[in-house]
Coordinates of C-alpha atoms in Angstrom, one line a residue:
Chain A
M18 CA 31.2 -5.2 10.4
I19 CA 32.9 -5.7 7.0
E20 CA 33.3 -9.3 7.8
M21 CA 29.6 -9.6 8.7
I22 CA 28.6 -8.1 5.4
I23 CA 30.9 -10.5 3.5
Q24 CA 29.4 -13.4 5.4
S25 CA 25.9 -12.4 4.6
L26 CA 26.6 -11.8 0.9
P27 CA 25.6 -15.4 -0.3
L28 CA 22.3 -15.2 1.6
A29 CA 21.7 -11.7 0.2
I30 CA 22.3 -12.8 -3.3
F31 CA 19.9 -15.7 -3.2
A32 CA 17.3 -14.2 -0.9
S33 CA 16.9 -11.0 -2.9
V34 CA 16.2 -12.8 -6.2
P35 CA 12.5 -12.2 -6.0
L36 CA 13.1 -8.6 -5.1
L37 CA 15.5 -8.1 -8.0
L38 CA 13.2 -9.7 -10.6
A39 CA 10.4 -7.4 -9.4
V40 CA 12.7 -4.4 -9.5
E41 CA 13.6 -5.2 -13.1
G42 CA 10.0 -5.5 -14.0
E43 CA 9.0 -2.3 -12.4
L44 CA 11.9 -0.5 -14.1
V45 CA 10.5 -1.4 -17.5
A46 CA 7.0 -0.3 -16.5
E47 CA 8.2 3.0 -15.0
R48 CA 10.4 3.7 -18.0
A49 CA 7.2 3.4 -20.1
G50 CA 5.5 5.9 -17.8
M51 CA 3.5 3.6 -15.5
I52 CA 4.0 3.5 -11.8
N53 CA 2.6 0.1 -10.8
L54 CA 1.8 0.3 -7.2
G55 CA 0.0 -3.0 -7.6
I56 CA 3.3 -4.8 -8.0
E57 CA 2.9 -6.1 -4.5
G58 CA -0.4 -7.7 -5.3
M59 CA 1.0 -8.9 -8.6
M60 CA 3.8 -10.8 -6.9
L61 CA 1.5 -12.1 -4.2
T62 CA -0.9 -13.5 -6.8
A63 CA 2.0 -15.1 -8.7
A64 CA 3.4 -16.7 -5.5
M65 CA 0.1 -18.4 -5.0
T66 CA -0.7 -19.5 -8.6
A67 CA 2.9 -20.8 -8.9
V68 CA 2.4 -23.1 -5.9
F69 CA -0.9 -24.4 -7.3
A70 CA 0.6 -25.0 -10.7
A71 CA 3.6 -26.8 -9.2
Q72 CA 1.3 -28.9 -6.9
I73 CA -1.0 -29.9 -9.7
S74 CA 1.8 -30.7 -12.2
G75 CA 4.5 -31.8 -9.8
S76 CA 6.9 -29.6 -11.9
I77 CA 8.9 -26.5 -11.0
I78 CA 8.8 -25.3 -14.6
A79 CA 5.0 -25.5 -14.6
G80 CA 5.1 -23.6 -11.3
L81 CA 7.1 -20.8 -13.0
F82 CA 4.6 -20.6 -15.8
G83 CA 1.8 -20.7 -13.3
G84 CA 3.3 -17.7 -11.5
I85 CA 3.7 -15.8 -14.7
A86 CA 0.1 -16.6 -15.7
G87 CA -1.1 -15.2 -12.3
A88 CA 1.0 -12.0 -12.8
L89 CA -0.3 -11.6 -16.3
A90 CA -3.9 -11.8 -15.1
V91 CA -3.2 -9.0 -12.6
A92 CA -1.4 -7.0 -15.3
A93 CA -4.5 -7.4 -17.5
I94 CA -6.6 -5.8 -14.7
F95 CA -4.0 -3.0 -14.2
G96 CA -3.7 -2.3 -17.9
F97 CA -7.5 -2.4 -18.5
F98 CA -8.1 0.3 -15.8
S99 CA -5.0 2.4 -16.2
I100 CA -4.3 2.2 -20.0
R101 CA -7.7 1.5 -21.4
L102 CA -9.9 3.5 -19.1
K103 CA -7.0 5.9 -18.2
A104 CA -7.9 5.6 -14.6
D105 CA -5.4 7.0 -12.1
Q106 CA -2.5 4.6 -11.8
I107 CA -2.1 5.1 -8.0
V108 CA -5.8 4.4 -7.3
T109 CA -5.7 1.3 -9.6
G110 CA -2.5 0.0 -8.0
T111 CA -3.9 0.4 -4.5
A112 CA -7.1 -1.4 -5.5
I113 CA -5.0 -4.2 -7.0
N114 CA -3.0 -4.7 -3.9
L115 CA -6.2 -4.9 -1.8
L116 CA -7.7 -7.2 -4.4
A117 CA -4.7 -9.6 -4.4
L118 CA -4.4 -9.6 -0.6
G119 CA -8.1 -10.4 -0.2
L120 CA -8.4 -12.8 -3.0
T121 CA -5.2 -14.9 -2.3
G122 CA -6.1 -15.0 1.4
F123 CA -9.6 -16.3 0.6
V124 CA -8.6 -18.7 -2.2
Y125 CA -5.7 -20.1 -0.3
R126 CA -7.9 -20.9 2.7
E127 CA -10.5 -22.5 0.5
M128 CA -7.8 -24.6 -1.3
Q129 CA -6.6 -26.0 2.0
Q130 CA -9.7 -28.1 2.0
S131 CA -9.1 -29.5 -1.5
A132 CA -7.1 -32.6 -2.5
I133 CA -4.6 -30.7 -4.6
F134 CA -3.4 -28.9 -1.5
V135 CA -2.1 -31.9 0.3
R136 CA 0.3 -32.8 -2.6
S137 CA 3.8 -31.8 -1.7
V138 CA 5.3 -28.8 -3.4
P139 CA 8.3 -29.8 -5.6
H140 CA 11.6 -28.5 -4.4
V141 CA 14.1 -26.4 -6.3
G142 CA 17.5 -27.9 -6.4
A143 CA 20.8 -26.1 -5.5
A144 CA 22.0 -26.2 -9.1
A145 CA 18.7 -24.6 -10.3
E146 CA 19.0 -22.0 -7.6
N147 CA 22.4 -21.0 -8.8
A148 CA 21.2 -20.8 -12.3
I149 CA 18.2 -18.6 -11.2
A150 CA 20.6 -16.3 -9.4
I151 CA 22.9 -15.9 -12.4
V152 CA 20.0 -15.3 -14.7
S153 CA 18.4 -12.7 -12.4
W154 CA 21.6 -10.9 -11.5
I155 CA 23.5 -11.0 -14.8
V156 CA 21.5 -12.2 -17.8
I157 CA 18.3 -10.3 -17.4
P158 CA 20.0 -6.9 -16.5
I159 CA 22.1 -7.2 -19.7
L160 CA 19.0 -8.1 -21.8
L161 CA 17.0 -5.3 -20.3
S162 CA 19.7 -2.7 -20.9
L163 CA 20.1 -3.8 -24.5
M164 CA 16.4 -3.7 -25.0
L165 CA 15.8 -0.3 -23.4
W166 CA 18.8 1.5 -24.7
M167 CA 19.9 -0.2 -27.9
T168 CA 16.7 -1.0 -29.7
A169 CA 14.1 1.2 -31.5
F170 CA 11.5 -0.5 -29.4
G171 CA 13.3 0.5 -26.2
L172 CA 13.6 4.1 -27.4
R173 CA 9.9 4.3 -28.1
L174 CA 9.1 2.6 -24.8
R175 CA 11.2 5.1 -22.9
A176 CA 9.6 7.9 -24.9
C177 CA 6.2 6.8 -23.7
G178 CA 7.5 7.5 -20.2
E179 CA 9.0 10.9 -21.1
Y180 CA 6.7 12.5 -23.6
P181 CA 4.0 10.2 -24.8
R182 CA 2.4 12.8 -27.1
A183 CA 5.5 12.8 -29.2
V184 CA 5.3 9.0 -29.6
A185 CA 1.7 9.3 -30.6
A186 CA 2.3 12.1 -33.0
S187 CA 5.1 10.2 -34.7
G188 CA 2.8 7.2 -35.3
P189 CA 3.4 4.3 -32.8
S190 CA 0.7 3.6 -30.3
V191 CA 1.5 4.6 -26.7
A192 CA -1.1 2.2 -25.4
M193 CA 0.6 -0.7 -27.3
H194 CA 4.0 0.1 -25.9
R195 CA 2.6 0.4 -22.3
W196 CA 0.9 -2.9 -22.7
A197 CA 4.1 -4.4 -23.9
A198 CA 6.0 -3.0 -20.9
L199 CA 3.3 -4.3 -18.6
V200 CA 3.6 -7.8 -20.1
I201 CA 7.4 -7.7 -19.6
E202 CA 6.9 -6.6 -16.1
A203 CA 4.3 -9.3 -15.4
V204 CA 6.7 -12.0 -16.7
L205 CA 9.4 -10.8 -14.4
V206 CA 7.2 -10.3 -11.4
G207 CA 5.5 -13.7 -12.1
A208 CA 9.0 -15.3 -11.9
A209 CA 9.6 -13.3 -8.8
G210 CA 6.5 -14.6 -7.1
A211 CA 7.3 -18.2 -8.2
D212 CA 10.9 -17.9 -6.8
L213 CA 9.5 -16.6 -3.6
S214 CA 7.1 -19.4 -3.0
L215 CA 8.9 -22.3 -4.7
A216 CA 12.6 -21.6 -4.1
L217 CA 12.9 -19.4 -1.1
S218 CA 10.1 -21.1 0.8
S219 CA 8.2 -24.3 -0.1
G220 CA 4.6 -23.1 -0.3
F221 CA 2.4 -20.1 -0.1
A222 CA 1.5 -18.1 3.0
E223 CA -0.9 -15.2 3.4
N224 CA 0.7 -11.9 2.6
M225 CA 4.0 -13.7 2.0
T226 CA 5.4 -10.9 -0.1
S227 CA 5.4 -8.8 3.0
G228 CA 6.1 -5.5 1.3
R229 CA 8.6 -6.7 -1.3
G230 CA 6.7 -5.0 -4.0
F231 CA 6.8 -1.6 -2.2
I232 CA 10.5 -2.2 -1.6
A233 CA 10.9 -2.8 -5.3
L234 CA 9.3 0.6 -6.0
S235 CA 11.8 2.2 -3.6
I236 CA 14.7 0.5 -5.3
V237 CA 13.8 1.7 -8.7
I238 CA 14.0 5.2 -7.3
F239 CA 17.2 4.4 -5.4
G240 CA 18.6 3.1 -8.7
R241 CA 17.6 6.3 -10.4
W242 CA 15.7 4.4 -13.1
K243 CA 19.0 2.9 -14.4
T244 CA 20.0 -0.8 -14.7
R245 CA 23.2 -0.5 -12.8
G246 CA 21.6 1.6 -10.2
I247 CA 18.8 -0.9 -9.5
L248 CA 21.4 -3.7 -9.2
L249 CA 23.3 -1.7 -6.6
G250 CA 20.0 -0.8 -4.9
T251 CA 18.9 -4.4 -4.7
A252 CA 22.3 -5.3 -3.3
V253 CA 22.0 -2.6 -0.6
F254 CA 18.5 -3.6 0.4
G255 CA 19.4 -7.3 0.2
I256 CA 22.5 -7.0 2.4
A257 CA 20.5 -5.0 4.9
A258 CA 17.9 -7.7 5.1
A259 CA 20.5 -10.5 5.3
L260 CA 22.5 -8.6 8.0
Q261 CA 19.3 -8.7 10.1
Y262 CA 19.7 -12.5 10.5
A263 CA 23.4 -12.1 11.4
L264 CA 22.5 -9.6 14.1
Q265 CA 19.7 -11.7 15.4
A266 CA 22.1 -14.7 15.7
M267 CA 24.4 -12.4 17.7
N268 CA 21.5 -11.5 20.0
Q269 CA 21.6 -7.9 18.7
S270 CA 18.2 -8.1 17.0
L271 CA 17.3 -4.8 18.5
Q272 CA 19.3 -2.8 16.0
F273 CA 18.0 -4.6 13.0
H274 CA 14.8 -2.6 12.9
L275 CA 16.8 0.6 12.7
L276 CA 19.1 -1.0 10.1
L277 CA 16.1 -1.9 8.0
A278 CA 14.9 1.6 8.1
I279 CA 18.2 3.0 6.7
P280 CA 17.7 2.0 3.1
Y281 CA 14.4 3.8 3.1
V282 CA 15.9 7.0 4.5
V283 CA 18.6 6.8 1.9
T284 CA 16.0 6.3 -0.8
L285 CA 14.2 9.3 0.5
L286 CA 17.3 11.4 0.3
I287 CA 18.0 10.1 -3.2
L288 CA 14.5 11.0 -4.2
C289 CA 15.1 14.6 -3.1
G290 CA 18.2 14.8 -5.1
I291 CA 20.3 15.2 -1.9
A292 CA 22.4 12.2 -2.5
G293 CA 23.2 12.8 -6.2
K294 CA 21.2 13.9 -9.2
V295 CA 17.9 12.2 -10.0
R296 CA 15.4 12.6 -12.7
A297 CA 12.3 10.4 -12.9
P298 CA 10.6 9.7 -16.3
E299 CA 8.8 12.9 -17.1
S300 CA 5.4 11.4 -17.6
L301 CA 5.6 8.8 -14.8
G302 CA 2.1 8.1 -13.5
R303 CA 0.3 10.2 -16.1
D304 CA -1.9 8.9 -18.8
A305 CA -0.9 9.4 -22.4
Chain B
M28 CA -28.1 12.1 -6.2
R29 CA -26.2 10.2 -8.9
R30 CA -23.2 10.0 -6.7
L31 CA -25.2 8.4 -3.9
A32 CA -26.6 5.9 -6.3
V33 CA -23.1 5.1 -7.6
G34 CA -21.8 4.6 -4.1
I35 CA -24.6 2.3 -3.1
G36 CA -24.3 0.4 -6.4
A37 CA -20.5 -0.1 -5.8
A38 CA -21.1 -1.3 -2.3
A39 CA -23.9 -3.7 -3.4
L40 CA -21.8 -5.0 -6.2
S41 CA -18.9 -5.7 -3.9
L42 CA -21.2 -7.8 -1.7
L43 CA -22.6 -9.6 -4.8
L44 CA -19.1 -10.4 -6.1
L45 CA -18.2 -11.6 -2.6
A46 CA -21.2 -14.0 -2.6
L47 CA -20.2 -15.2 -6.1
A48 CA -16.6 -15.8 -5.0
G49 CA -18.0 -17.9 -2.1
A50 CA -20.3 -19.8 -4.4
A51 CA -17.4 -20.6 -6.7
F52 CA -15.9 -22.6 -3.8
G53 CA -19.2 -24.3 -2.8
H54 CA -20.5 -21.9 -0.1
S55 CA -24.1 -21.0 -0.3
P56 CA -24.2 -17.3 -1.2
R57 CA -27.3 -16.8 0.9
V58 CA -25.8 -18.3 4.0
L59 CA -22.6 -16.3 3.4
L60 CA -24.5 -13.0 3.1
E61 CA -26.6 -13.9 6.1
I62 CA -23.5 -14.5 8.3
L63 CA -22.0 -11.3 6.9
V64 CA -25.1 -9.3 8.0
S65 CA -25.8 -11.0 11.3
G66 CA -22.1 -10.9 12.2
S67 CA -21.9 -7.2 11.6
I68 CA -25.3 -5.7 12.6
G69 CA -27.3 -8.7 13.7
S70 CA -26.7 -8.3 17.5
R71 CA -25.7 -5.7 19.9
F72 CA -22.3 -7.3 20.2
A73 CA -21.8 -7.4 16.4
L74 CA -23.0 -3.8 16.1
E75 CA -20.5 -2.6 18.7
G76 CA -17.8 -4.5 16.8
T77 CA -18.8 -2.7 13.6
L78 CA -18.8 0.7 15.2
L79 CA -15.4 0.1 16.8
K80 CA -13.9 -0.9 13.5
S81 CA -15.5 2.1 11.8
V82 CA -13.8 4.7 13.9
P83 CA -10.3 4.3 12.6
L84 CA -11.7 3.8 9.1
L85 CA -13.7 7.1 9.4
L86 CA -10.6 9.0 10.4
T87 CA -8.1 7.5 7.9
G88 CA -10.8 8.0 5.3
L89 CA -11.2 11.6 6.2
A90 CA -7.5 12.1 6.1
V91 CA -7.5 10.8 2.5
V92 CA -10.5 13.0 1.6
I93 CA -8.8 16.2 2.8
A94 CA -5.6 15.4 0.9
F95 CA -7.2 14.3 -2.3
R96 CA -9.5 17.3 -2.2
A97 CA -6.4 19.4 -2.3
G98 CA -5.1 17.3 -5.2
V99 CA -2.3 15.9 -3.2
W100 CA -1.6 12.2 -2.9
N101 CA -1.4 11.0 0.7
I102 CA -0.7 7.3 0.5
G103 CA 1.0 7.7 3.9
G104 CA -2.0 7.3 6.2
E105 CA -0.5 4.1 7.5
G106 CA 2.7 5.8 8.6
Q107 CA 0.9 8.8 10.0
F108 CA -1.4 6.5 11.9
I109 CA 1.7 4.7 13.4
V110 CA 3.5 7.9 14.5
G111 CA 0.2 9.1 15.9
A112 CA -0.1 6.0 18.0
L113 CA 3.6 6.3 19.1
A114 CA 3.2 9.9 20.1
A115 CA 0.0 9.1 22.0
Y116 CA 1.7 6.3 23.9
L117 CA 4.7 8.5 24.8
T118 CA 2.4 11.3 26.1
S119 CA -0.3 9.1 27.6
R120 CA 0.9 9.8 31.1
F121 CA -0.2 13.4 30.7
G122 CA -3.7 12.4 30.1
T123 CA -6.0 11.7 27.2
T124 CA -6.3 15.2 25.8
A125 CA -2.5 15.6 25.7
A126 CA -2.1 12.2 24.0
L127 CA -4.7 13.0 21.3
L128 CA -3.1 16.4 20.6
A129 CA 0.4 15.0 20.5
A130 CA -0.8 12.3 18.0
A131 CA -2.3 14.9 15.8
V132 CA 0.8 17.0 15.8
A133 CA 3.0 14.0 15.2
G134 CA 0.8 12.9 12.2
A135 CA 0.9 16.4 10.8
L136 CA 4.7 16.6 11.1
W137 CA 5.2 13.2 9.6
A138 CA 3.0 14.1 6.6
S139 CA 4.7 17.5 6.3
I140 CA 8.0 15.8 5.6
A141 CA 6.4 14.7 2.3
S142 CA 4.9 18.0 1.5
L143 CA 8.1 19.8 2.4
L144 CA 10.1 17.5 0.1
R145 CA 7.6 18.2 -2.6
V146 CA 7.7 21.9 -2.4
W147 CA 11.5 22.1 -1.7
R148 CA 12.8 19.3 -4.0
N149 CA 9.9 18.4 -6.2
A150 CA 9.8 14.9 -4.8
P151 CA 6.4 13.2 -5.7
E152 CA 4.5 12.7 -2.5
V153 CA 3.1 9.4 -3.8
L154 CA 6.6 7.9 -3.4
T155 CA 7.8 9.8 -0.3
T156 CA 4.6 8.9 1.7
I157 CA 5.2 5.2 0.9
L158 CA 8.8 5.5 2.0
L159 CA 7.7 7.3 5.1
N160 CA 5.3 4.4 5.8
F161 CA 8.1 2.0 5.9
I162 CA 10.3 4.2 8.0
A163 CA 7.4 4.5 10.5
I164 CA 6.8 0.8 10.5
H165 CA 10.5 0.1 11.3
L166 CA 10.6 2.8 13.9
L167 CA 7.6 1.2 15.6
G168 CA 9.3 -2.2 15.3
Y169 CA 12.4 -0.8 17.0
C170 CA 10.4 0.8 19.8
V171 CA 8.3 -2.2 20.7
N172 CA 11.4 -4.5 20.6
G173 CA 13.6 -2.0 22.4
P174 CA 12.9 1.1 24.5
L175 CA 9.2 0.7 24.7
Q176 CA 8.9 -3.0 25.2
E177 CA 6.8 -4.2 28.1
A178 CA 8.6 -4.5 31.4
S179 CA 8.3 -8.3 31.4
G180 CA 10.1 -8.4 28.1
Q181 CA 8.0 -11.3 26.9
Y182 CA 6.4 -10.1 23.7
P183 CA 7.3 -7.3 21.2
Q184 CA 4.7 -5.0 22.5
S185 CA 4.5 -2.1 25.0
D186 CA 2.9 -2.1 28.4
P187 CA -0.7 -0.8 28.4
V188 CA -1.3 2.9 28.6
P189 CA -2.2 4.3 32.0
Q190 CA -5.8 3.6 32.9
A191 CA -6.4 7.3 33.3
A192 CA -5.4 8.0 29.7
A193 CA -7.6 5.3 28.1
L194 CA -10.6 6.7 26.4
P195 CA -13.7 6.3 28.6
L196 CA -16.3 3.7 27.6
L197 CA -19.8 4.9 26.7
G198 CA -22.5 3.8 29.2
G199 CA -22.0 0.1 29.8
S200 CA -20.9 -0.8 26.2
S201 CA -17.6 -1.7 24.7
L202 CA -17.7 1.6 22.7
H203 CA -15.2 4.3 23.6
A204 CA -15.4 8.0 23.5
G205 CA -13.3 8.0 20.4
I206 CA -16.4 7.6 18.3
V207 CA -17.6 11.0 19.5
V208 CA -14.2 12.5 18.7
A209 CA -14.2 11.0 15.2
L210 CA -17.7 12.3 14.5
L211 CA -16.8 15.8 15.7
V212 CA -13.7 15.8 13.5
T213 CA -15.9 14.7 10.6
L214 CA -18.2 17.6 11.1
A215 CA -15.3 20.0 11.6
S216 CA -13.8 18.8 8.3
W217 CA -17.0 19.3 6.5
W218 CA -17.3 22.8 7.9
L219 CA -13.7 23.5 7.0
L220 CA -14.0 22.3 3.4
Y221 CA -17.4 23.8 2.6
R222 CA -18.0 26.7 4.9
T223 CA -14.6 28.5 5.1
R224 CA -12.3 30.4 2.7
E225 CA -9.6 28.0 3.6
G226 CA -11.7 25.1 2.4
L227 CA -12.6 26.9 -0.8
R228 CA -9.0 27.5 -1.5
L229 CA -8.1 23.9 -0.7
R230 CA -10.7 22.5 -3.0
A231 CA -9.8 25.1 -5.7
T232 CA -6.2 23.9 -5.5
G233 CA -7.3 20.3 -6.0
F234 CA -9.7 21.1 -8.8
N235 CA -7.4 23.2 -10.9
P236 CA -4.1 24.3 -9.4
S237 CA -3.1 26.7 -12.2
A238 CA -6.5 28.5 -12.0
A239 CA -6.2 28.6 -8.2
Q240 CA -2.7 30.1 -8.5
Y241 CA -4.0 32.6 -11.0
A242 CA -6.8 33.5 -8.6
G243 CA -4.2 34.3 -5.9
V244 CA -4.0 31.1 -3.9
D245 CA -0.5 30.2 -2.8
V246 CA -0.8 26.6 -4.1
N247 CA 2.3 25.3 -2.4
A248 CA 1.4 26.6 1.0
Q249 CA -2.2 25.4 0.5
I250 CA -0.9 21.9 -0.3
A251 CA 1.4 21.9 2.7
R252 CA -1.5 22.9 5.0
A253 CA -3.8 20.3 3.5
M254 CA -1.2 17.6 3.9
A255 CA -0.5 18.6 7.5
L256 CA -4.2 18.5 8.3
S257 CA -4.6 15.1 6.6
G258 CA -1.7 13.8 8.6
A259 CA -3.1 15.2 11.8
V260 CA -6.4 13.3 11.3
A261 CA -4.6 10.1 10.4
G262 CA -2.4 10.5 13.5
L263 CA -5.5 11.1 15.6
A264 CA -6.9 7.8 14.3
G265 CA -3.7 6.0 15.6
A266 CA -4.1 7.6 19.0
I267 CA -7.8 6.7 19.3
E268 CA -7.2 3.1 18.3
L269 CA -4.4 2.9 20.9
L270 CA -6.3 4.7 23.7
G271 CA -9.7 3.1 22.9
V272 CA -9.0 -0.4 21.7
T273 CA -5.5 -1.9 21.7
H274 CA -4.1 0.0 24.8
R275 CA -0.7 -1.4 23.8
L276 CA 1.6 -0.7 20.9
F277 CA 2.7 -3.6 18.7
E278 CA 4.1 -3.9 15.2
R279 CA 0.8 -4.5 13.5
V280 CA -1.1 -1.8 15.4
A281 CA -2.1 0.0 12.1
A282 CA -3.5 -3.2 10.6
G283 CA -3.9 -1.7 7.1
Y284 CA -6.3 1.1 8.3
G285 CA -4.1 3.7 6.4
Y286 CA -4.6 1.9 3.1
A287 CA -8.2 1.0 3.8
G288 CA -8.8 4.8 4.2
I289 CA -8.3 5.2 0.5
A290 CA -11.2 2.8 -0.2
V291 CA -13.3 4.6 2.4
A292 CA -12.6 8.0 0.9
L293 CA -13.3 6.9 -2.7
L294 CA -16.6 5.2 -1.7
A295 CA -17.6 8.4 0.0
Q296 CA -16.6 10.1 -3.3
L297 CA -14.5 12.5 -1.3
H298 CA -17.3 14.0 0.7
P299 CA -16.6 14.3 4.5
I300 CA -20.2 13.5 5.6
A301 CA -20.5 10.5 3.3
T302 CA -17.3 9.2 4.8
I303 CA -19.3 8.3 7.9
A304 CA -21.5 5.9 5.8
A305 CA -18.5 4.6 3.8
A306 CA -16.6 3.8 7.0
A307 CA -19.6 2.2 8.6
F308 CA -20.0 0.0 5.5
F309 CA -16.4 -1.1 5.5
G310 CA -16.4 -1.5 9.3
A311 CA -19.4 -3.8 9.0
L312 CA -17.8 -5.7 6.2
A313 CA -14.6 -6.3 8.2
T314 CA -16.6 -7.3 11.3
G315 CA -18.9 -9.6 9.3
A316 CA -15.9 -11.1 7.6
G317 CA -14.4 -11.9 11.0
E318 CA -17.6 -13.8 11.8
L319 CA -17.4 -15.6 8.4
Q320 CA -13.9 -16.8 9.5
R321 CA -15.1 -18.0 12.9
S322 CA -18.4 -19.7 11.9
A323 CA -17.9 -20.7 8.3
S324 CA -14.2 -20.9 8.1
I325 CA -14.1 -18.5 5.2
S326 CA -11.0 -16.2 5.3
S327 CA -11.7 -12.8 6.8
S328 CA -9.5 -11.4 4.1
V329 CA -12.7 -11.2 2.0
A330 CA -13.2 -7.8 3.6
T331 CA -10.1 -6.6 1.8
F332 CA -11.4 -8.1 -1.4
G333 CA -14.6 -6.0 -0.9
Q334 CA -12.6 -2.8 -0.5
A335 CA -10.8 -3.5 -3.8
V336 CA -14.0 -4.3 -5.7
V337 CA -15.6 -1.0 -4.5
I338 CA -12.6 1.0 -5.8
L339 CA -12.6 -0.8 -9.1
V340 CA -16.3 -0.4 -9.6
L341 CA -16.1 3.3 -8.8
I342 CA -13.4 3.6 -11.5
L343 CA -15.6 1.8 -13.9
F344 CA -18.5 4.1 -13.3
G345 CA -16.1 6.9 -14.0
S346 CA -17.2 8.8 -11.0
M347 CA -13.6 9.5 -9.8
R348 CA -12.3 11.2 -12.9
A349 CA -13.6 14.5 -11.6
F350 CA -11.4 14.4 -8.6
A351 CA -8.4 12.5 -9.7
P352 CA -5.6 14.3 -8.0
G353 CA -2.4 15.2 -9.8
R354 CA -4.0 16.5 -12.9
D355 CA -1.7 19.5 -12.9
E356 CA -0.2 19.1 -16.3

């Protein structure tokens, strides 16, 4: 078993990059008091816009920016409803997931008839994949930790997630900080979507995120809203997913469904404080 | 009256946006809407398809109505639907009634995990119900790939339920008796919510939990009962879909009905009777969208797009603020 885990590590590290980037984005949003259930739709939209941008330009970098642009558009909708109109975040997030699922399915099918679609999708090289993995697993976590826990901006941002009235009373705008957190999330989730459709696969497919956004939400809980915790959480979920392939290769595919369920059960236990102490941001999911 | 106007407006606006989206890609909006209408209510066959799709939507919508009315977030309709279908399959050899009851109990128990964890450990049900959805999905995946896989072992699906347990068809149509069950459950929910003390306490809990507590309602117990009831209805939806339509279990048996129930409940503005109309609208949209895909090669996922637009438009009209759950600050 240990040997199998070690063998599946490389796959786990690369295959969970989109998941990790999404988790990092969601951490920032949740620390600012927003639970973005629409992260699934955000990633799915980014995956599609990244492919279109890469096909039109023939460049991976343009694809990355295309993905980020798509995620930002979704973030704008989420922010407009949940921050500006103070609509319930869960309802807004649910609507965004349905919106993205419907719209990408529709647009993708339409684009199959257009000339852009037949152009090949540029491929991400091995060196670039290594760089992406290092950035997502090491550089971004360090930067996020520094930002959230070492800067005044990070302190205010976290305060928006704990006790927004105190932030408002002391001057800074809660809405502005939540918008900022949303933009950071969108950049990371946009990159996640682009990595999914350009590096992990070469093209878009309907509903290709297949629950990664929801898994990201689970991992943020698993990681107890801490940077180290979410890295560990992503590793656990990533290894479980990678082991599935090893088990399938050994014709023991039966067990992998149960294996895949285990991280969720563990997350549930963590959420209940059974497996260690946990405290969610106090104002998570509430308007300011 | 205003709520009715807002609901119709939201539904109309979603169709309009759908037509516009089609126009943006060079489809004639008129033809698109015509196909949507003829493909959903234009013929006997289409109408039956619409009604069949409306049944699970009506029940998952009701499940959301009951939970939201109590101010509790049940995003777990999908998982409760799945365990309901699973329980119905396992008990189908004891007949239809046993299978339906088992599904309701299973759905209630599954939902109660979330409410127990909320009461006991203060774990937000928004998160626990989502996690429980995934656990249910993987449990079902395990079952149809393993212990419950069909005897021929060819596909990841179960054998069909015994003929005797399948819901009877209504007079020479493709409609099954589940429609009657769903309508009866709808009436019962309305009666419960608006004509009983239990319903009054439930709505009071959702409207203002502190006031309800002050007035002598045991809020935690009330929430637990509402959640169990909500899960029971979602579980029943799974059983009816299994016994009436699919007859087999497979991984995608829930097909998003649990999440679509949220759109149904919001369009109905959390009224049980209005849920019938909302479910019929989304059922028609889904059936019409299927026809769009077949005859005009437009992705049937536009139906999902329509659900999203309805929710967002309702938020814009501000008609949901009055019931937004979780306002217990």
